[in-house]
Coordinates of C-alpha atoms in Angstrom, one line a residue:
M16 CA 0.0 0.0 0.0
K17 CA 1.4 3.4 -1.0
L18 CA 0.6 6.4 1.1
L19 CA 1.4 9.9 -0.4
R20 CA 2.8 12.6 1.8
K21 CA 2.8 16.3 0.7
K22 CA 6.1 18.1 1.4
Q23 CA 4.9 21.6 0.6
T24 CA 1.8 23.4 1.9
S25 CA 1.1 25.4 -1.2
A26 CA -1.0 22.7 -2.8
L27 CA -2.4 19.3 -1.9
E28 CA -1.9 16.2 -3.8
T29 CA -4.8 13.7 -4.1
G30 CA -4.1 10.8 -1.8
E31 CA -4.4 7.2 -3.0
R32 CA -6.8 4.8 -1.4
G33 CA -5.2 4.1 1.9
F34 CA -6.1 2.4 5.1
T35 CA -9.9 1.8 4.9
Y36 CA -11.0 5.3 3.7
P37 CA -11.9 5.4 -0.1
F38 CA -10.8 9.0 -0.6
G39 CA -7.3 8.4 0.9
Y40 CA -5.2 10.5 3.2
K41 CA -3.6 13.8 2.3
E42 CA -1.0 15.5 4.5
E43 CA 0.0 19.1 4.9
D44 CA 2.3 20.3 7.7
A45 CA -0.3 21.0 10.3
Y46 CA -2.9 18.3 9.6
I47 CA -3.8 15.0 7.9
I48 CA -6.9 15.5 5.7
L49 CA -9.2 12.5 5.5
G50 CA -11.5 12.7 2.5
Q51 CA -13.2 16.0 2.4
K52 CA -14.6 16.6 5.9
K53 CA -12.1 15.1 8.5
F54 CA -9.0 16.7 9.8
I55 CA -6.5 14.9 12.0
G56 CA -3.7 16.3 14.2
I57 CA -1.1 14.1 15.9
F58 CA 0.8 15.3 18.9
D59 CA 3.6 14.1 21.2
V60 CA 2.4 14.1 24.8
L61 CA 5.3 15.2 27.0
F62 CA 5.5 16.0 30.8
Q63 CA 7.4 18.9 32.3
Y64 CA 10.0 17.3 34.5
G65 CA 9.1 17.0 38.2
T66 CA 5.4 17.9 37.9
N67 CA 4.4 14.3 38.5
N68 CA 7.3 13.1 40.6
P69 CA 6.3 11.3 42.8
A70 CA 2.9 10.1 41.7
S71 CA 0.6 7.2 42.5
I72 CA 0.2 4.2 40.3
G73 CA -1.9 5.0 37.2
W74 CA -1.4 8.7 37.5
M75 CA -1.4 9.1 33.7
L76 CA -5.2 8.6 33.8
K77 CA -5.2 12.3 34.5
L78 CA -4.6 12.8 30.8
I79 CA -8.2 11.7 30.1
P80 CA -10.3 14.9 30.4
K81 CA -13.0 14.9 33.0
E82 CA -15.2 17.2 31.0
Q83 CA -17.0 16.2 27.8
I84 CA -15.0 17.3 24.7
E85 CA -17.5 18.8 22.2
S86 CA -15.4 19.9 19.2
G87 CA -13.7 16.7 18.2
N88 CA -12.7 13.2 18.9
V89 CA -9.7 12.4 21.1
K90 CA -7.6 9.3 21.5
F91 CA -4.5 8.8 23.6
I92 CA -2.1 6.0 22.6
Q93 CA 0.5 4.7 25.0
R94 CA 3.4 2.6 23.6
E95 CA 6.2 0.8 25.4
R96 CA 9.1 -1.5 24.5
G97 CA 12.2 -2.8 26.1
M98 CA 15.4 -1.0 25.3
D99 CA 18.1 -2.6 23.2
K100 CA 20.5 -4.6 25.4
D101 CA 23.7 -2.9 24.3
R102 CA 22.2 0.5 24.7
E103 CA 20.8 -0.4 28.2
D104 CA 24.2 -1.7 29.3
D105 CA 25.9 1.6 28.1
I106 CA 23.4 3.7 30.1
I107 CA 23.6 1.6 33.3
D108 CA 27.4 1.1 33.2
T109 CA 28.4 4.6 32.1
E110 CA 25.9 7.4 31.5
I111 CA 24.1 7.2 34.9
E112 CA 27.3 7.6 36.8
V113 CA 28.6 10.4 34.5
N114 CA 25.4 12.4 34.7
V115 CA 25.1 12.1 38.5
S116 CA 28.7 13.3 38.9
T117 CA 28.1 16.2 36.5
L118 CA 25.0 17.4 38.2
E119 CA 26.5 17.1 41.7
N120 CA 29.5 19.2 40.7
S121 CA 27.5 21.7 38.7
K122 CA 28.0 25.4 39.7
D123 CA 25.5 26.7 37.1
E124 CA 22.4 26.5 39.3
R125 CA 20.7 29.9 39.1
N126 CA 17.8 29.6 41.6
A127 CA 16.1 27.4 44.2
K128 CA 13.8 25.8 41.5
E129 CA 16.8 24.7 39.4
R130 CA 18.6 23.3 42.4
T131 CA 15.5 21.3 43.4
Q132 CA 15.1 19.9 39.9
N133 CA 18.7 18.9 39.8
S134 CA 18.4 17.1 43.1
Q135 CA 15.4 15.3 41.8
R136 CA 17.3 14.2 38.7
I137 CA 20.1 12.9 40.8
R138 CA 17.7 11.0 43.0
D139 CA 16.0 9.5 40.0
M140 CA 19.2 8.4 38.3
K141 CA 20.5 6.9 41.6
L142 CA 17.2 5.0 42.0
S143 CA 17.6 3.7 38.4
G144 CA 21.1 2.4 39.3
D145 CA 19.7 0.7 42.4
L146 CA 16.9 -1.0 40.4
A147 CA 19.4 -2.1 37.8
G148 CA 21.2 -3.9 40.5
V149 CA 18.2 -6.1 41.1
H150 CA 17.9 -6.9 37.4
D151 CA 15.3 -4.3 36.5
T152 CA 15.4 -3.4 32.8
I153 CA 14.9 -0.1 30.9
V154 CA 11.7 0.5 29.0
D155 CA 11.3 3.1 26.3
S156 CA 7.8 4.7 26.2
D157 CA 5.9 7.5 24.6
I158 CA 2.4 8.8 24.4
C159 CA 0.6 10.0 21.3
L160 CA -2.5 12.2 21.1
V161 CA -4.7 11.8 18.0
V162 CA -7.3 14.6 17.5
K163 CA -10.0 14.3 14.8
G164 CA -12.3 17.1 13.9
D165 CA -14.6 18.2 11.1
S166 CA -12.2 21.1 10.3
A167 CA -8.8 22.5 11.1
E168 CA -10.6 24.9 13.5
G169 CA -12.3 21.8 15.1
V170 CA -8.9 20.3 15.8
E171 CA -7.6 23.5 17.4
Q172 CA -10.7 24.0 19.4
T173 CA -10.5 20.5 20.7
L174 CA -6.9 21.2 22.0
K175 CA -8.2 24.3 23.7
E176 CA -11.0 22.3 25.4
I177 CA -8.5 19.7 26.7
K178 CA -6.2 22.4 28.1
K179 CA -9.2 24.1 29.7
A180 CA -10.3 20.8 31.3
Y181 CA -6.7 20.3 32.6
K182 CA -6.7 23.8 34.1
H183 CA -10.1 23.3 35.8
N184 CA -8.9 20.0 37.4
S185 CA -5.3 21.2 38.3
V186 CA -3.6 18.8 35.8
K187 CA -0.2 20.3 35.4
G188 CA 2.9 19.7 33.4
V189 CA 1.3 18.3 30.2
M190 CA 2.7 19.5 26.9
F191 CA 1.4 18.8 23.4
V192 CA 4.0 19.0 20.6
R193 CA 2.7 18.9 17.0
R194 CA 4.3 16.3 14.8
T195 CA 4.7 18.8 11.9
G196 CA 5.5 17.1 8.6
E197 CA 5.6 13.6 10.2
Q198 CA 2.0 12.9 10.9
L199 CA 1.2 10.5 8.1
D200 CA 4.2 8.3 8.9
E201 CA 3.2 8.5 12.6
L202 CA -0.4 7.5 11.8
K203 CA 0.8 4.6 9.7
N204 CA 3.2 3.3 12.5
L205 CA 0.9 4.2 15.3
L206 CA 0.7 0.7 16.9
T207 CA 4.2 -0.5 15.8
T208 CA 6.8 2.2 16.6
V209 CA 8.0 3.7 19.8
R210 CA 10.0 6.9 19.5
A211 CA 13.1 6.5 21.7
D212 CA 14.9 9.8 21.9
A213 CA 15.8 12.4 24.5
W214 CA 12.3 14.0 24.4
H215 CA 10.6 10.8 25.5
S216 CA 10.6 8.6 28.6
S217 CA 13.1 5.9 29.5
D218 CA 12.3 4.3 32.8
M219 CA 13.2 1.3 34.8
S220 CA 10.4 -1.3 34.3
T221 CA 9.3 -1.0 37.9
I222 CA 8.8 2.8 37.4
S223 CA 7.3 2.3 34.0
A224 CA 4.6 0.0 35.4
S225 CA 3.4 2.9 37.6
K226 CA 2.7 5.0 34.5
I227 CA 0.6 2.6 32.5
F228 CA -3.1 3.3 32.0
L229 CA -4.9 1.1 34.6
P230 CA -8.6 1.9 34.3
S231 CA -9.9 -0.9 36.3
S232 CA -9.3 -4.4 37.8
G233 CA -12.9 -5.1 36.9
F234 CA -15.4 -3.6 34.5
S235 CA -14.3 -0.9 32.1
D236 CA -16.3 -1.8 29.0
E237 CA -16.0 0.4 25.9
Q238 CA -19.8 0.6 25.6
G239 CA -21.8 0.4 28.8
V240 CA -23.3 2.3 31.7
Y241 CA -21.8 3.8 34.8
V242 CA -22.7 1.8 37.9
G243 CA -20.4 3.2 40.5
T244 CA -16.7 2.9 41.5
D245 CA -14.5 -0.2 41.6
L246 CA -13.4 -1.0 45.1
S247 CA -10.7 -3.5 43.9
S248 CA -9.1 -1.0 41.4
L249 CA -5.6 0.2 42.0
L250 CA -6.9 3.7 41.3
S251 CA -9.2 5.5 43.8
H252 CA -12.7 6.5 42.5
N253 CA -12.2 4.5 39.3
P254 CA -15.5 4.2 37.4
S255 CA -17.0 0.9 36.7
I256 CA -18.6 0.8 33.2
I257 CA -20.7 -2.3 32.5
D258 CA -22.1 -3.4 29.1
F259 CA -25.2 -5.4 30.0
T260 CA -25.9 -6.3 26.3
G261 CA -26.6 -10.0 26.1
V262 CA -27.7 -10.3 29.8
R263 CA -30.9 -12.3 29.4
N264 CA -30.9 -14.3 32.6
A265 CA -29.6 -13.0 35.9
I266 CA -29.9 -13.3 39.7
V267 CA -29.8 -10.2 41.9
F268 CA -29.5 -11.2 45.6
M269 CA -29.5 -8.0 47.7
G270 CA -29.3 -9.6 51.1
G271 CA -31.1 -6.7 52.7
V272 CA -28.6 -4.0 51.6
S273 CA -29.5 -0.7 49.9
V274 CA -27.9 0.9 46.9
Y275 CA -27.3 4.5 45.9
G276 CA -29.0 5.8 42.9
S277 CA -30.0 8.9 41.0
I278 CA -32.7 9.6 38.4
G279 CA -31.6 11.3 35.2
G280 CA -28.1 12.2 36.3
I281 CA -25.4 11.8 39.0
E282 CA -26.8 14.5 41.3
G283 CA -29.7 14.3 43.7
G284 CA -29.1 10.7 44.6
S285 CA -30.0 8.7 47.7
L286 CA -30.1 5.2 49.1
L287 CA -32.8 3.2 47.5
A288 CA -35.0 0.7 49.3
N289 CA -35.5 -2.5 47.3
G290 CA -32.5 -1.4 45.3
G291 CA -32.3 -4.7 43.5
S292 CA -35.1 -3.4 41.3
A293 CA -32.8 -0.5 40.3
I294 CA -30.1 -2.9 39.2
A295 CA -32.7 -5.0 37.2
H296 CA -33.8 -1.8 35.5
V297 CA -30.3 -0.9 34.5
M298 CA -29.7 -4.4 33.2
A299 CA -32.9 -4.3 31.2
D300 CA -32.0 -1.1 29.4
S301 CA -30.0 -3.1 26.9
N302 CA -33.1 -5.1 26.1
Y303 CA -35.0 -1.9 25.7
L304 CA -32.4 -0.5 23.3
S305 CA -32.6 -3.7 21.2
G306 CA -36.3 -3.0 20.7
K307 CA -37.6 -5.9 22.9
R308 CA -40.3 -5.5 25.5
T309 CA -39.7 -6.1 29.3
H310 CA -42.4 -7.3 31.6
H311 CA -41.9 -6.3 35.3
I312 CA -43.8 -8.3 37.9
M313 CA -43.5 -6.0 41.0
L314 CA -43.8 -8.0 44.2
S315 CA -41.9 -5.3 46.1
K316 CA -42.4 -1.5 46.1
F317 CA -40.3 0.5 43.7
D318 CA -41.7 3.8 42.4
Y319 CA -39.4 4.3 39.4
T320 CA -40.7 3.2 35.9
S321 CA -38.8 3.1 32.7
P322 CA -39.7 5.2 29.6
D323 CA -42.6 4.0 27.4
S324 CA -44.3 2.3 30.4
L325 CA -47.7 0.8 30.9
V326 CA -48.5 0.2 34.6
F327 CA -51.3 -2.1 35.9
D328 CA -52.2 -1.9 39.6
M329 CA -53.0 -5.6 40.3
T330 CA -55.0 -4.7 43.4
K331 CA -57.6 -3.2 41.0
E332 CA -57.1 -5.3 37.8
S333 CA -58.2 -8.9 37.4
I334 CA -56.9 -12.1 35.8
N335 CA -59.4 -14.9 35.8
T336 CA -57.7 -17.7 37.7
L337 CA -59.4 -20.4 35.7
E338 CA -58.6 -18.9 32.3
T339 CA -56.0 -20.9 30.5
F340 CA -53.5 -18.9 28.5
G341 CA -51.5 -20.9 26.1
S342 CA -51.3 -22.2 22.5
I343 CA -52.8 -24.9 20.4
E344 CA -49.4 -26.7 20.1
T345 CA -49.0 -27.0 23.9
V346 CA -52.7 -27.0 25.0
Q347 CA -52.4 -30.2 27.1
K348 CA -49.4 -28.9 29.0
D349 CA -51.0 -25.5 29.4
A350 CA -54.3 -27.1 30.7
T351 CA -52.5 -29.3 33.2
A352 CA -50.4 -26.3 34.4
N353 CA -53.5 -24.2 34.8
F354 CA -55.4 -26.9 36.8
N355 CA -52.4 -27.1 39.1
K356 CA -52.2 -23.3 39.4
A357 CA -55.9 -22.8 40.1
T358 CA -55.8 -25.5 42.8
A359 CA -52.7 -23.9 44.3
V360 CA -54.4 -20.5 44.3
M361 CA -57.5 -21.8 46.1
L362 CA -55.4 -23.6 48.7
L363 CA -53.2 -20.6 49.3
I364 CA -56.3 -18.6 50.1
A365 CA -58.0 -21.4 52.1
E366 CA -54.9 -21.7 54.3
A367 CA -55.1 -25.5 54.8
G368 CA -53.7 -26.9 58.0
S369 CA -51.1 -29.7 58.3
V370 CA -49.2 -31.0 55.3
G371 CA -51.2 -34.2 55.4
E372 CA -54.5 -32.4 55.4
K373 CA -53.3 -30.1 52.6
L374 CA -52.5 -33.1 50.4
K375 CA -56.0 -34.6 50.9
L376 CA -57.6 -31.2 50.1
E377 CA -55.4 -30.8 47.1
A378 CA -56.3 -34.2 45.6
E379 CA -60.0 -33.7 46.3
L380 CA -60.1 -30.2 44.9
K381 CA -58.1 -30.9 41.7
E382 CA -60.3 -34.0 40.9
L383 CA -63.5 -31.9 41.4
L384 CA -62.1 -29.0 39.3
I385 CA -61.0 -31.1 36.3
D386 CA -64.3 -33.1 36.3
W387 CA -66.3 -29.9 36.4
V388 CA -64.3 -28.2 33.6
I389 CA -64.6 -31.2 31.4
N390 CA -68.3 -32.0 31.9
R391 CA -70.2 -29.0 33.3
A392 CA -68.4 -25.7 32.9
N393 CA -70.3 -23.3 30.6
N394 CA -73.2 -25.8 30.5
G395 CA -71.5 -28.7 28.9
G396 CA -67.7 -28.5 29.6
I397 CA -64.8 -26.8 27.8
Y398 CA -62.2 -29.6 27.8
T399 CA -61.8 -33.3 27.2
K400 CA -60.3 -36.4 28.9
N401 CA -58.5 -37.2 25.7
P402 CA -56.9 -34.0 24.3
E403 CA -54.9 -36.0 21.7
R404 CA -57.9 -37.8 20.3
D405 CA -60.2 -34.8 20.6
P406 CA -58.0 -31.7 19.8
N407 CA -60.9 -29.5 18.7
R408 CA -62.7 -29.9 22.1
A409 CA -59.3 -29.5 23.9
R410 CA -58.8 -26.1 22.3
M411 CA -62.0 -24.8 23.9
I412 CA -60.1 -24.4 27.2
L413 CA -57.8 -21.8 25.7
A414 CA -58.4 -18.1 26.5
T415 CA -59.8 -15.9 23.8
S416 CA -60.6 -12.2 23.6
N417 CA -64.1 -12.9 24.8
H418 CA -63.1 -12.9 28.5
K419 CA -66.7 -12.5 29.7
D420 CA -67.6 -15.8 28.2
Y421 CA -65.0 -17.8 30.2
P422 CA -66.2 -19.4 33.5
T423 CA -64.7 -18.3 36.8
L424 CA -64.0 -20.2 39.9
Y425 CA -67.1 -18.6 41.5
D426 CA -69.1 -20.7 39.0
F427 CA -67.4 -23.7 40.4
L428 CA -69.0 -23.2 43.9
P429 CA -72.2 -25.3 43.1
A430 CA -69.9 -28.3 42.3
L431 CA -68.3 -27.9 45.7
E432 CA -71.7 -27.8 47.4
T433 CA -72.9 -30.9 45.6
N434 CA -69.8 -32.7 46.6
V435 CA -70.7 -32.3 50.3
A436 CA -73.9 -34.3 49.9
K437 CA -72.1 -36.9 47.8
R438 CA -69.3 -37.4 50.3
A439 CA -71.7 -37.6 53.2
I440 CA -72.8 -41.1 52.0
E441 CA -69.2 -42.2 52.4
G442 CA -68.9 -41.2 56.1
E443 CA -68.4 -38.4 58.5
R444 CA -64.8 -37.6 57.8
P445 CA -65.2 -37.4 54.0
R446 CA -68.3 -35.1 54.6
E447 CA -66.3 -32.9 56.9
L448 CA -63.5 -32.5 54.3
A449 CA -65.9 -31.7 51.5
S450 CA -67.8 -29.2 53.8
F451 CA -64.5 -27.5 54.8
L452 CA -63.6 -27.0 51.2
H453 CA -67.0 -25.6 50.3
K454 CA -67.3 -23.2 53.2
T455 CA -63.6 -22.0 53.2
L456 CA -63.6 -21.4 49.5
K457 CA -67.0 -19.7 49.4
T458 CA -65.7 -17.2 52.1
A459 CA -62.5 -16.7 50.1
F460 CA -64.4 -16.2 46.8
D461 CA -66.6 -13.6 48.4
E462 CA -63.7 -11.8 50.1
Y463 CA -61.5 -11.7 47.0
P464 CA -63.7 -11.2 43.9
N465 CA -60.9 -9.9 41.8
I466 CA -59.2 -13.3 42.0
F467 CA -62.2 -15.6 41.8
H468 CA -65.2 -13.8 40.4
K469 CA -64.2 -11.4 37.6
E470 CA -63.1 -11.8 34.0
T471 CA -59.6 -10.8 32.9
T472 CA -59.2 -7.1 32.5
L473 CA -55.7 -7.0 31.1
P474 CA -55.2 -6.5 27.4
D475 CA -54.7 -9.3 24.9
S476 CA -51.9 -7.4 23.1
F477 CA -49.7 -4.3 23.5
K478 CA -48.8 -1.4 21.3
A479 CA -45.4 -1.1 19.8
N480 CA -44.4 1.7 22.1
D481 CA -45.5 -0.2 25.2
R482 CA -41.9 -1.3 25.9
N483 CA -42.1 -1.7 29.7
I484 CA -45.1 -3.4 31.2
Y485 CA -45.5 -3.2 35.0
Y486 CA -47.8 -5.6 36.9
D487 CA -47.7 -4.0 40.3
I488 CA -48.6 -6.5 43.1
S489 CA -46.6 -4.5 45.8
G490 CA -49.8 -3.1 47.3
L491 CA -50.3 -6.6 48.8
E492 CA -46.9 -6.9 50.4
N493 CA -48.5 -7.3 53.9
D494 CA -50.7 -10.2 52.7
R495 CA -48.2 -12.7 51.4
K496 CA -50.7 -15.4 50.6
V497 CA -53.0 -13.2 48.5
A498 CA -49.9 -11.7 46.8
G499 CA -48.8 -15.2 46.0
A500 CA -52.1 -16.1 44.5
I501 CA -52.1 -13.0 42.3
F502 CA -48.5 -13.6 41.4
L503 CA -49.4 -17.1 40.1
N504 CA -52.1 -15.7 37.9
T505 CA -49.9 -12.9 36.7
L506 CA -46.9 -15.2 35.9
A507 CA -49.2 -17.5 33.9
Y508 CA -50.6 -14.5 32.0
V509 CA -47.2 -12.8 31.3
T510 CA -45.4 -16.0 30.3
N511 CA -48.0 -16.7 27.7
R512 CA -48.4 -13.1 26.5
A513 CA -44.7 -12.4 26.2
L514 CA -43.1 -12.8 22.8
S515 CA -39.9 -14.6 21.9
G516 CA -36.8 -12.5 22.8
E517 CA -38.7 -10.4 25.4
Q518 CA -37.7 -10.4 29.1
I519 CA -39.5 -10.9 32.4
I520 CA -38.2 -9.4 35.6
I521 CA -39.6 -10.6 38.9
H522 CA -38.9 -7.9 41.5
G523 CA -38.9 -9.4 45.0
L524 CA -39.7 -13.1 44.5
D525 CA -38.9 -13.7 48.2
N526 CA -41.8 -11.3 49.2
V527 CA -44.4 -14.0 48.6
E528 CA -45.3 -17.5 49.7
I529 CA -45.5 -19.7 46.6
P530 CA -45.0 -23.4 46.1
L531 CA -42.0 -24.0 43.9
E532 CA -43.6 -26.8 41.9
E533 CA -46.4 -24.5 40.8
I534 CA -44.1 -22.1 38.9
I535 CA -41.7 -24.6 37.3
P536 CA -44.0 -25.1 34.2
Y537 CA -43.8 -21.3 33.4
K538 CA -40.0 -21.4 33.6
E539 CA -40.1 -24.3 31.0
K540 CA -42.3 -22.2 28.8
M541 CA -39.9 -19.2 29.1
E542 CA -37.1 -21.4 27.8
R543 CA -39.2 -22.8 24.9
K544 CA -40.1 -19.3 23.9
N545 CA -36.6 -17.8 24.4
I546 CA -37.8 -15.3 27.1
G547 CA -35.2 -13.9 29.4
L548 CA -35.7 -14.0 33.2
I549 CA -34.1 -11.6 35.8
T550 CA -35.0 -12.5 39.3
V551 CA -34.5 -10.1 42.2
F552 CA -34.4 -11.3 45.9
N553 CA -34.4 -8.4 48.4
G554 CA -34.0 -9.9 51.8
S555 CA -31.7 -12.2 53.7
E556 CA -32.2 -15.5 55.5
K557 CA -35.5 -16.3 53.8
S558 CA -36.7 -19.7 52.8
I559 CA -37.2 -18.4 49.2
N560 CA -33.7 -17.5 47.8
P561 CA -31.7 -18.2 44.7
V562 CA -30.5 -21.6 46.0
T563 CA -33.8 -23.0 47.2
Y564 CA -35.6 -21.7 44.0
S565 CA -32.8 -22.6 41.6
T566 CA -35.1 -24.9 39.6
F567 CA -37.1 -21.9 38.7
V568 CA -34.6 -19.0 38.5
G569 CA -31.9 -21.2 37.0
K570 CA -28.6 -22.4 38.5
F571 CA -25.8 -19.9 39.2
P572 CA -23.4 -21.2 36.5
R573 CA -26.0 -20.7 33.8
Q574 CA -26.7 -17.0 34.7
D575 CA -25.4 -14.3 32.3
M576 CA -24.9 -12.1 35.4
V577 CA -25.0 -12.5 39.1
V578 CA -25.2 -9.6 41.6
L579 CA -24.7 -10.2 45.3
G580 CA -25.2 -7.9 48.3
G581 CA -25.1 -8.7 52.0
L582 CA -24.7 -12.4 53.0
V583 CA -24.7 -14.4 56.2
P584 CA -22.2 -17.3 56.6
N585 CA -24.7 -20.1 55.6
E586 CA -25.9 -18.1 52.6
L587 CA -22.3 -17.7 51.4
Q588 CA -21.6 -21.4 51.8
N589 CA -24.8 -22.4 50.0
I590 CA -24.1 -20.0 47.1
E591 CA -20.5 -21.2 46.7
K592 CA -21.7 -24.8 46.7
A593 CA -24.5 -24.1 44.2
W594 CA -22.2 -22.0 42.0
N595 CA -19.4 -24.5 42.2
R596 CA -16.9 -21.7 42.7
K597 CA -15.4 -20.1 45.8
L598 CA -15.6 -16.4 45.9
P599 CA -12.3 -14.5 46.4
E600 CA -11.5 -13.8 50.0
Q601 CA -11.9 -10.0 49.7
V602 CA -15.3 -10.5 48.1
S603 CA -16.6 -12.9 50.6
Q604 CA -15.4 -10.9 53.6
T605 CA -16.9 -7.7 52.1
L606 CA -20.3 -9.3 51.5
L607 CA -20.4 -10.8 55.0
E608 CA -20.0 -7.3 56.3
S609 CA -23.3 -6.4 54.5
N610 CA -22.2 -2.8 53.9
P611 CA -24.9 -0.6 52.3
N612 CA -24.2 0.2 48.7
I613 CA -21.4 -2.3 48.1
L614 CA -22.3 -5.1 45.6
Y615 CA -20.5 -7.8 43.8
F616 CA -21.1 -8.0 40.0
Y617 CA -20.1 -11.1 38.0
R618 CA -20.6 -11.5 34.2
R619 CA -20.4 -15.0 32.7
R620 CA -19.4 -14.3 29.1
D621 CA -15.9 -13.0 30.0
R622 CA -15.8 -14.1 33.7
I623 CA -15.2 -10.5 34.8
S624 CA -16.2 -9.5 38.3
A625 CA -15.8 -6.6 40.7
L626 CA -16.8 -5.3 44.0
I627 CA -18.5 -2.0 43.3
K628 CA -19.5 1.0 45.4
T629 CA -22.7 1.4 43.6
H630 CA -24.1 4.6 42.1
L631 CA -26.9 3.7 39.6
I632 CA -28.3 6.2 37.2
L633 CA -32.0 5.6 36.2

């Protein structure tokens, strides 16, 4: 590939096709001109001696301006290579001693500043000699600044903005030297050549390591969102930038700790209760940007809602418990899951006594319900005993848009009453069981009509701009059993309404009492339909947690992301066992302290993790 370079500024030659740009590159003394609308300036980045001596590891991060640069695009390139062995030996064996001796005997120092700088130079050279004695090597390095703008004025204005940002943040000693007449060669050799001369740095490798850019020991993604500062970083207050693209399945276990967050910017923040919901929202933003809908099932209170939201207060809305949401292809599985769900809902409300009594009630109730749906619901039945042989009749059980035509569990009450007389013939105990079922459920049906006696009020489809759907059950936080019953109905509805590629977030699964076996079928349906699931657990030391409910939420090793907050010792042990990995000592000790606002993030695709002092921006 041939690249033309103009030696005079009076006229510009047309560049050949070079690099990847079809119009080629043209060079004049001050700029490289890319095509017709882009101007590039390349500069050496030098440091005035002593202004950063001494400095902490990673001090060169100060080169990255803290303010937004508006006029152009800026890139810093740092390059290092080991020095040639013969040249290194010459410096160590001869030049260091000669220069130290010359400076110590110099009588030309004119003021205190010059004397101080000379003493610093002597100290640095003696330190280099000491390091060479322990087999340290010399590293040549340089830093290059590439500025791209839409015009020559844009390049110059960008330089002014950088210098202004340095002035505002007390960044001193940085000098930019234009590579006049050499810029095209420099651009060509940007990633291959280190300039080793008197103007650039030569340091012992131990010192050179302290100057390298060290943005993070954890997350520093090129594209992503700010979530706080990295506690494990060698640099203080180092930002954690996480790209959540591709995070479809995740566990957020808060362990009772709060997180810090702001809405719309970094100011005006506060500690957020149920902050796991804030984390889930930040994760789901990537799904939003990809054009996919997110369904939020809110079992815990969280007032923030994402843009393009549709919110349903589930204390006022209704989902017919008996209505079977599903498809023709899976109607038998859907019907079975809904029979189990409806039975579970009734038993949750009925508050059966012992385990043995509950099992008897469950068997009795389910048998009655299935028989009634097949033979008597809607005056003739809406299902069949043989769905494979009679698929047309089996399809009758599926929900349609005519929700008023679908029977409710309140319509099932006469069957429960008839069962009392039928069981009385078999003896006192069967009659008592049947009577308990009828009376208890009649009371529950009358007390909670939204669950048992109303048609579905939620829509059958959503508009294209309804990108975040909220099903808010948090108003029932103090009634865990009723909340659990409505959650079962909502989960069935959402799983069947959600489209492939969409996402479900369950906020506060540990806020309800729900039998694990009743929600497994909906997890299976999510997997068949390629629906993502993010599950948030708010509390600590609860029977419902990511380990006990792993069959539903998914096992730890299969999660795209895991976020952990406060832990108690047995939770740490259970999580490490379930995850089949031991957390680093610093991580486990920090999580056991349960400090507010400190969370552990782990991403599976690249196995990156970090302890982060969180600051979420919603």
